Tab-separated table of C-alpha atoms in Angstrom:
chain	number	residue	atom	x	y	z
N	1	GLU	CA	42.914	1.526	-16.944
N	2	VAL	CA	46.064	3.487	-16.180
N	3	GLN	CA	48.541	1.230	-14.410
N	4	LEU	CA	52.252	0.940	-13.628
N	5	VAL	CA	53.926	-2.350	-12.724
N	6	GLU	CA	57.557	-2.427	-11.591
N	7	SER	CA	59.867	-5.418	-11.809
N	8	GLY	CA	63.547	-6.292	-11.634
N	9	GLY	CA	64.245	-5.841	-7.954
N	10	GLY	CA	66.157	-8.349	-5.852
N	11	LEU	CA	69.174	-9.000	-3.680
N	12	ILE	CA	72.445	-7.701	-5.096
N	13	GLN	CA	75.949	-7.384	-3.669
N	14	PRO	CA	77.541	-3.983	-3.118
N	15	GLY	CA	79.164	-2.751	-6.300
N	16	GLY	CA	76.786	-4.749	-8.463
N	17	SER	CA	74.299	-3.638	-11.120
N	18	LEU	CA	70.573	-4.049	-11.509
N	19	ARG	CA	68.027	-2.892	-14.068
N	20	LEU	CA	64.509	-2.012	-12.968
N	21	SER	CA	61.579	-1.880	-15.355
N	22	CYS	CA	58.172	-0.274	-15.109
N	23	ALA	CA	55.494	-1.473	-17.522
N	24	ALA	CA	52.794	1.039	-18.276
N	25	SER	CA	49.266	0.421	-19.486
N	26	GLY	CA	46.540	2.881	-20.401
N	27	PHE	CA	48.952	5.574	-21.558
N	28	THR	CA	52.186	6.061	-23.508
N	29	VAL	CA	55.314	6.365	-21.362
N	30	SER	CA	57.282	8.398	-23.896
N	31	SER	CA	54.504	11.037	-24.057
N	32	ASN	CA	54.577	11.666	-20.337
N	33	THR	CA	56.907	12.782	-17.567
N	34	MET	CA	58.110	9.685	-15.753
N	35	ASN	CA	59.910	9.358	-12.443
N	36	TRP	CA	61.551	6.931	-10.063
N	37	VAL	CA	60.995	7.480	-6.354
N	38	ARG	CA	62.421	5.246	-3.636
N	39	GLN	CA	61.662	4.512	-0.021
N	40	ALA	CA	64.173	2.882	2.286
N	41	PRO	CA	62.650	0.433	4.795
N	42	GLY	CA	60.728	2.373	7.436
N	43	LYS	CA	61.809	5.708	5.966
N	44	GLY	CA	60.341	8.520	3.891
N	45	LEU	CA	60.119	9.134	0.165
N	46	GLU	CA	63.159	10.129	-1.875
N	47	TRP	CA	62.857	11.292	-5.470
N	48	VAL	CA	65.498	9.589	-7.638
N	49	SER	CA	65.155	10.597	-11.270
N	50	VAL	CA	62.897	12.060	-13.963
N	51	ILE	CA	62.711	11.763	-17.731
N	52	TYR	CA	60.638	14.284	-19.637
N	53	ARG	CA	58.970	13.577	-22.971
N	54	SER	CA	61.665	15.797	-24.488
N	55	GLY	CA	64.204	13.207	-23.357
N	56	ASP	CA	65.745	15.511	-20.766
N	57	THR	CA	66.750	13.703	-17.579
N	58	TYR	CA	67.588	14.750	-14.032
N	59	TYR	CA	68.922	12.818	-11.057
N	60	ALA	CA	69.214	13.158	-7.324
N	61	ASP	CA	72.791	13.896	-6.274
N	62	SER	CA	72.852	10.599	-4.377
N	63	VAL	CA	72.563	8.578	-7.612
N	64	LYS	CA	74.057	10.905	-10.231
N	65	GLY	CA	76.665	9.149	-12.332
N	66	ARG	CA	75.525	5.703	-11.176
N	67	PHE	CA	71.894	5.474	-12.287
N	68	THR	CA	70.445	6.009	-15.768
N	69	ILE	CA	66.759	6.521	-16.551
N	70	SER	CA	65.328	5.656	-19.963
N	71	THR	CA	62.172	4.709	-21.820
N	72	ASP	CA	61.519	1.957	-24.347
N	73	ASN	CA	58.841	2.986	-26.814
N	74	SER	CA	58.381	-0.484	-28.300
N	75	GLU	CA	57.695	-2.022	-24.888
N	76	ASN	CA	56.050	1.088	-23.371
N	77	THR	CA	58.303	0.781	-20.348
N	78	LEU	CA	60.378	2.977	-18.092
N	79	SER	CA	63.745	1.655	-16.931
N	80	LEU	CA	66.339	2.473	-14.322
N	81	GLN	CA	69.841	1.097	-14.823
N	82	MET	CA	71.566	1.058	-11.451
N	83	ASN	CA	75.342	0.564	-11.288
N	84	SER	CA	77.864	0.630	-8.443
N	85	LEU	CA	75.130	-0.162	-5.969
N	86	ARG	CA	75.619	0.685	-2.308
N	87	ALA	CA	73.949	-0.484	0.883
N	88	GLU	CA	72.207	2.897	1.105
N	89	ASP	CA	70.445	2.197	-2.208
N	90	THR	CA	68.390	-0.482	-0.455
N	91	ALA	CA	64.781	0.607	-0.890
N	92	LEU	CA	61.414	0.004	-2.457
N	93	TYR	CA	61.595	1.641	-5.870
N	94	TYR	CA	58.412	3.158	-7.281
N	95	CYS	CA	57.834	4.435	-10.760
N	96	ALA	CA	55.457	7.369	-10.963
N	97	ARG	CA	53.844	9.290	-13.771
N	98	GLY	CA	53.975	13.032	-13.387
N	99	ASP	CA	51.794	15.632	-14.959
N	100	ASP	CA	53.388	18.385	-17.065
N	101	TYR	CA	54.593	20.102	-13.876
N	102	ASN	CA	55.671	16.831	-12.239
N	103	PHE	CA	53.450	16.226	-9.292
N	104	PHE	CA	52.954	12.477	-9.214
N	105	LEU	CA	49.561	11.355	-10.464
N	106	VAL	CA	50.014	7.616	-10.788
N	107	TRP	CA	52.225	5.261	-8.805
N	108	GLY	CA	53.168	1.638	-9.195
N	109	GLN	CA	53.302	-0.821	-6.306
N	110	GLY	CA	57.093	-0.779	-6.182
N	111	THR	CA	59.927	-3.286	-6.514
N	112	LEU	CA	62.320	-4.000	-3.652
N	113	VAL	CA	66.066	-3.649	-4.103
N	114	THR	CA	68.302	-4.987	-1.353
N	115	VAL	CA	72.021	-4.292	-1.530
N	116	SER	CA	73.868	-6.558	0.848
N	117	SER	CA	76.748	-9.018	0.943
E	1	ASP	CA	68.236	22.155	-3.491
E	2	ILE	CA	64.916	23.026	-1.851
E	3	VAL	CA	64.618	21.437	1.590
E	4	MET	CA	61.135	20.510	2.800
E	5	THR	CA	60.358	20.217	6.491
E	6	GLN	CA	57.152	19.059	8.176
E	7	SER	CA	55.676	19.392	11.628
E	8	PRO	CA	54.772	17.639	13.749
E	9	ASP	CA	56.495	14.299	13.165
E	10	SER	CA	53.331	12.601	14.350
E	11	LEU	CA	49.986	13.459	15.842
E	12	ALA	CA	47.033	11.643	17.326
E	13	VAL	CA	43.578	13.022	16.790
E	14	SER	CA	40.181	11.796	17.960
E	15	LEU	CA	37.701	10.583	15.377
E	16	GLY	CA	35.763	13.531	13.981
E	17	GLU	CA	38.327	16.060	15.141
E	18	ARG	CA	40.584	18.265	13.023
E	19	ALA	CA	44.121	17.274	12.058
E	20	THR	CA	46.634	19.843	10.842
E	21	VAL	CA	49.970	19.093	9.192
E	22	ASN	CA	52.468	21.827	8.433
E	23	CYS	CA	55.047	21.944	5.659
E	24	LYS	CA	57.771	24.492	5.075
E	25	SER	CA	60.090	24.955	2.104
E	26	SER	CA	63.588	26.410	2.377
E	27	GLN	CA	62.798	28.862	-0.405
E	28	SER	CA	59.668	30.164	-2.033
E	29	ILE	CA	57.928	27.730	-4.360
E	30	LEU	CA	55.516	30.347	-5.645
E	31	ASN	CA	55.909	31.018	-9.340
E	32	ARG	CA	54.972	34.656	-9.717
E	33	SER	CA	54.458	34.332	-13.473
E	34	ASN	CA	51.417	32.084	-12.972
E	35	ASN	CA	50.754	32.742	-9.273
E	36	LYS	CA	50.891	29.039	-8.477
E	37	ASN	CA	52.543	27.301	-5.559
E	38	TYR	CA	54.336	24.151	-6.723
E	39	LEU	CA	53.366	22.064	-3.690
E	40	ALA	CA	51.654	18.668	-3.522
E	41	TRP	CA	50.410	16.503	-0.659
E	42	TYR	CA	50.399	12.703	-0.651
E	43	GLN	CA	48.863	10.122	1.650
E	44	GLN	CA	50.595	6.792	2.223
E	45	LYS	CA	48.934	3.948	4.075
E	46	PRO	CA	50.943	0.922	5.293
E	47	GLY	CA	51.943	-1.419	2.489
E	48	GLN	CA	50.619	0.920	-0.206
E	49	PRO	CA	52.198	3.397	-2.597
E	50	PRO	CA	51.592	7.096	-1.983
E	51	LYS	CA	48.398	8.632	-3.275
E	52	LEU	CA	48.121	12.187	-4.571
E	53	LEU	CA	45.706	14.236	-2.480
E	54	ILE	CA	46.366	17.875	-3.354
E	55	TYR	CA	48.398	19.796	-5.916
E	56	TRP	CA	49.003	23.483	-6.538
E	57	ALA	CA	48.927	23.677	-2.732
E	58	SER	CA	45.121	23.710	-2.581
E	59	THR	CA	43.582	21.805	-5.532
E	60	ARG	CA	42.080	18.489	-4.498
E	61	GLU	CA	42.724	15.545	-6.797
E	62	SER	CA	39.603	13.981	-8.287
E	63	GLY	CA	37.921	11.616	-5.846
E	64	VAL	CA	39.607	12.978	-2.728
E	65	PRO	CA	37.054	13.697	0.023
E	66	ASP	CA	36.418	17.359	0.712
E	67	ARG	CA	37.448	16.955	4.350
E	68	PHE	CA	41.002	17.255	2.982
E	69	SER	CA	42.111	20.791	2.207
E	70	GLY	CA	45.388	22.524	1.526
E	71	SER	CA	46.416	26.105	2.086
E	72	GLY	CA	49.425	28.366	2.223
E	73	SER	CA	51.727	30.211	-0.123
E	74	GLY	CA	55.391	30.984	-0.640
E	75	THR	CA	57.193	28.851	1.929
E	76	ASP	CA	54.514	27.842	4.440
E	77	PHE	CA	51.783	25.324	3.759
E	78	THR	CA	49.146	23.378	5.665
E	79	LEU	CA	47.169	20.200	5.087
E	80	THR	CA	43.965	20.052	7.086
E	81	ILE	CA	41.712	17.060	7.637
E	82	SER	CA	38.547	18.687	8.942
E	83	SER	CA	36.974	15.622	10.521
E	84	LEU	CA	39.320	12.679	10.915
E	85	GLN	CA	38.004	9.291	9.838
E	86	SER	CA	39.536	5.914	10.637
E	87	GLU	CA	40.576	5.465	7.018
E	88	ASP	CA	42.693	8.643	7.209
E	89	VAL	CA	45.301	6.959	9.423
E	90	ALA	CA	48.415	7.272	7.281
E	91	VAL	CA	51.656	9.131	6.742
E	92	TYR	CA	51.307	12.425	4.903
E	93	TYR	CA	54.076	13.903	2.766
E	94	CYS	CA	54.453	17.278	1.129
E	95	GLN	CA	56.517	17.596	-2.039
E	96	GLN	CA	57.772	20.541	-4.052
E	97	TYR	CA	57.798	20.315	-7.830
E	98	TYR	CA	59.162	23.822	-8.376
E	99	SER	CA	62.599	22.553	-9.369
E	100	ALA	CA	64.665	19.374	-9.531
E	101	PRO	CA	65.478	17.599	-7.268
E	102	PHE	CA	61.759	17.257	-6.504
E	103	THR	CA	62.088	16.936	-2.760
E	104	PHE	CA	59.654	15.489	-0.244
E	105	GLY	CA	59.149	16.413	3.360
E	106	PRO	CA	60.040	13.751	5.958
E	107	GLY	CA	56.399	12.842	6.537
E	108	THR	CA	53.863	13.238	9.328
E	109	LYS	CA	52.191	10.203	10.822
E	110	VAL	CA	48.529	10.769	11.637
E	111	ASP	CA	46.913	8.340	14.059
E	112	ILE	CA	43.812	8.062	16.164
């Protein structure tokens, strides 16, 4: 069964760092297009970042220079390293598998990140 | 960046009636080389992740009931639920995958 399970969320102070992980089963992360999408409490969906199987990465302007997306082939996981966190980064973070053109076929259940002092 | 807008913000429809959600992109998301519109629709129910309903503006994902249909081209798109069921109460989002950043519309809440 194809499944994505996120972890690593929590409460963090502004300026802090956090690393999110997304464990995949039923497919190989590095052979697919993988994304992070976030949703602030009570708000809509915001695309955050993508990593293609080529290794190319793209980021939303709101996180560029602070967040880094990567994959771990040995663990079959997707990661998001988040630095210099701000209150506006507070959200439920989903990982999502895209098809070759990057509409989002499979979603995890999300992990909640709360940035607050 | 391509900006996606949706209308209305919310709508209430009687069971069995038609629901129509509109989505507009700030620039064309039609790729003339393959004649495909890079537009997807997602359904999100409370406490759940989004679920892909439609891609290429009008192709239903496997398992999605045929009461859901998508139409439109270029910059203007529509999601239609032909006969609203109770389980269709949700927020619906459009998303363009023409170019990064892969932007979503703000969502339309559909209720009974």
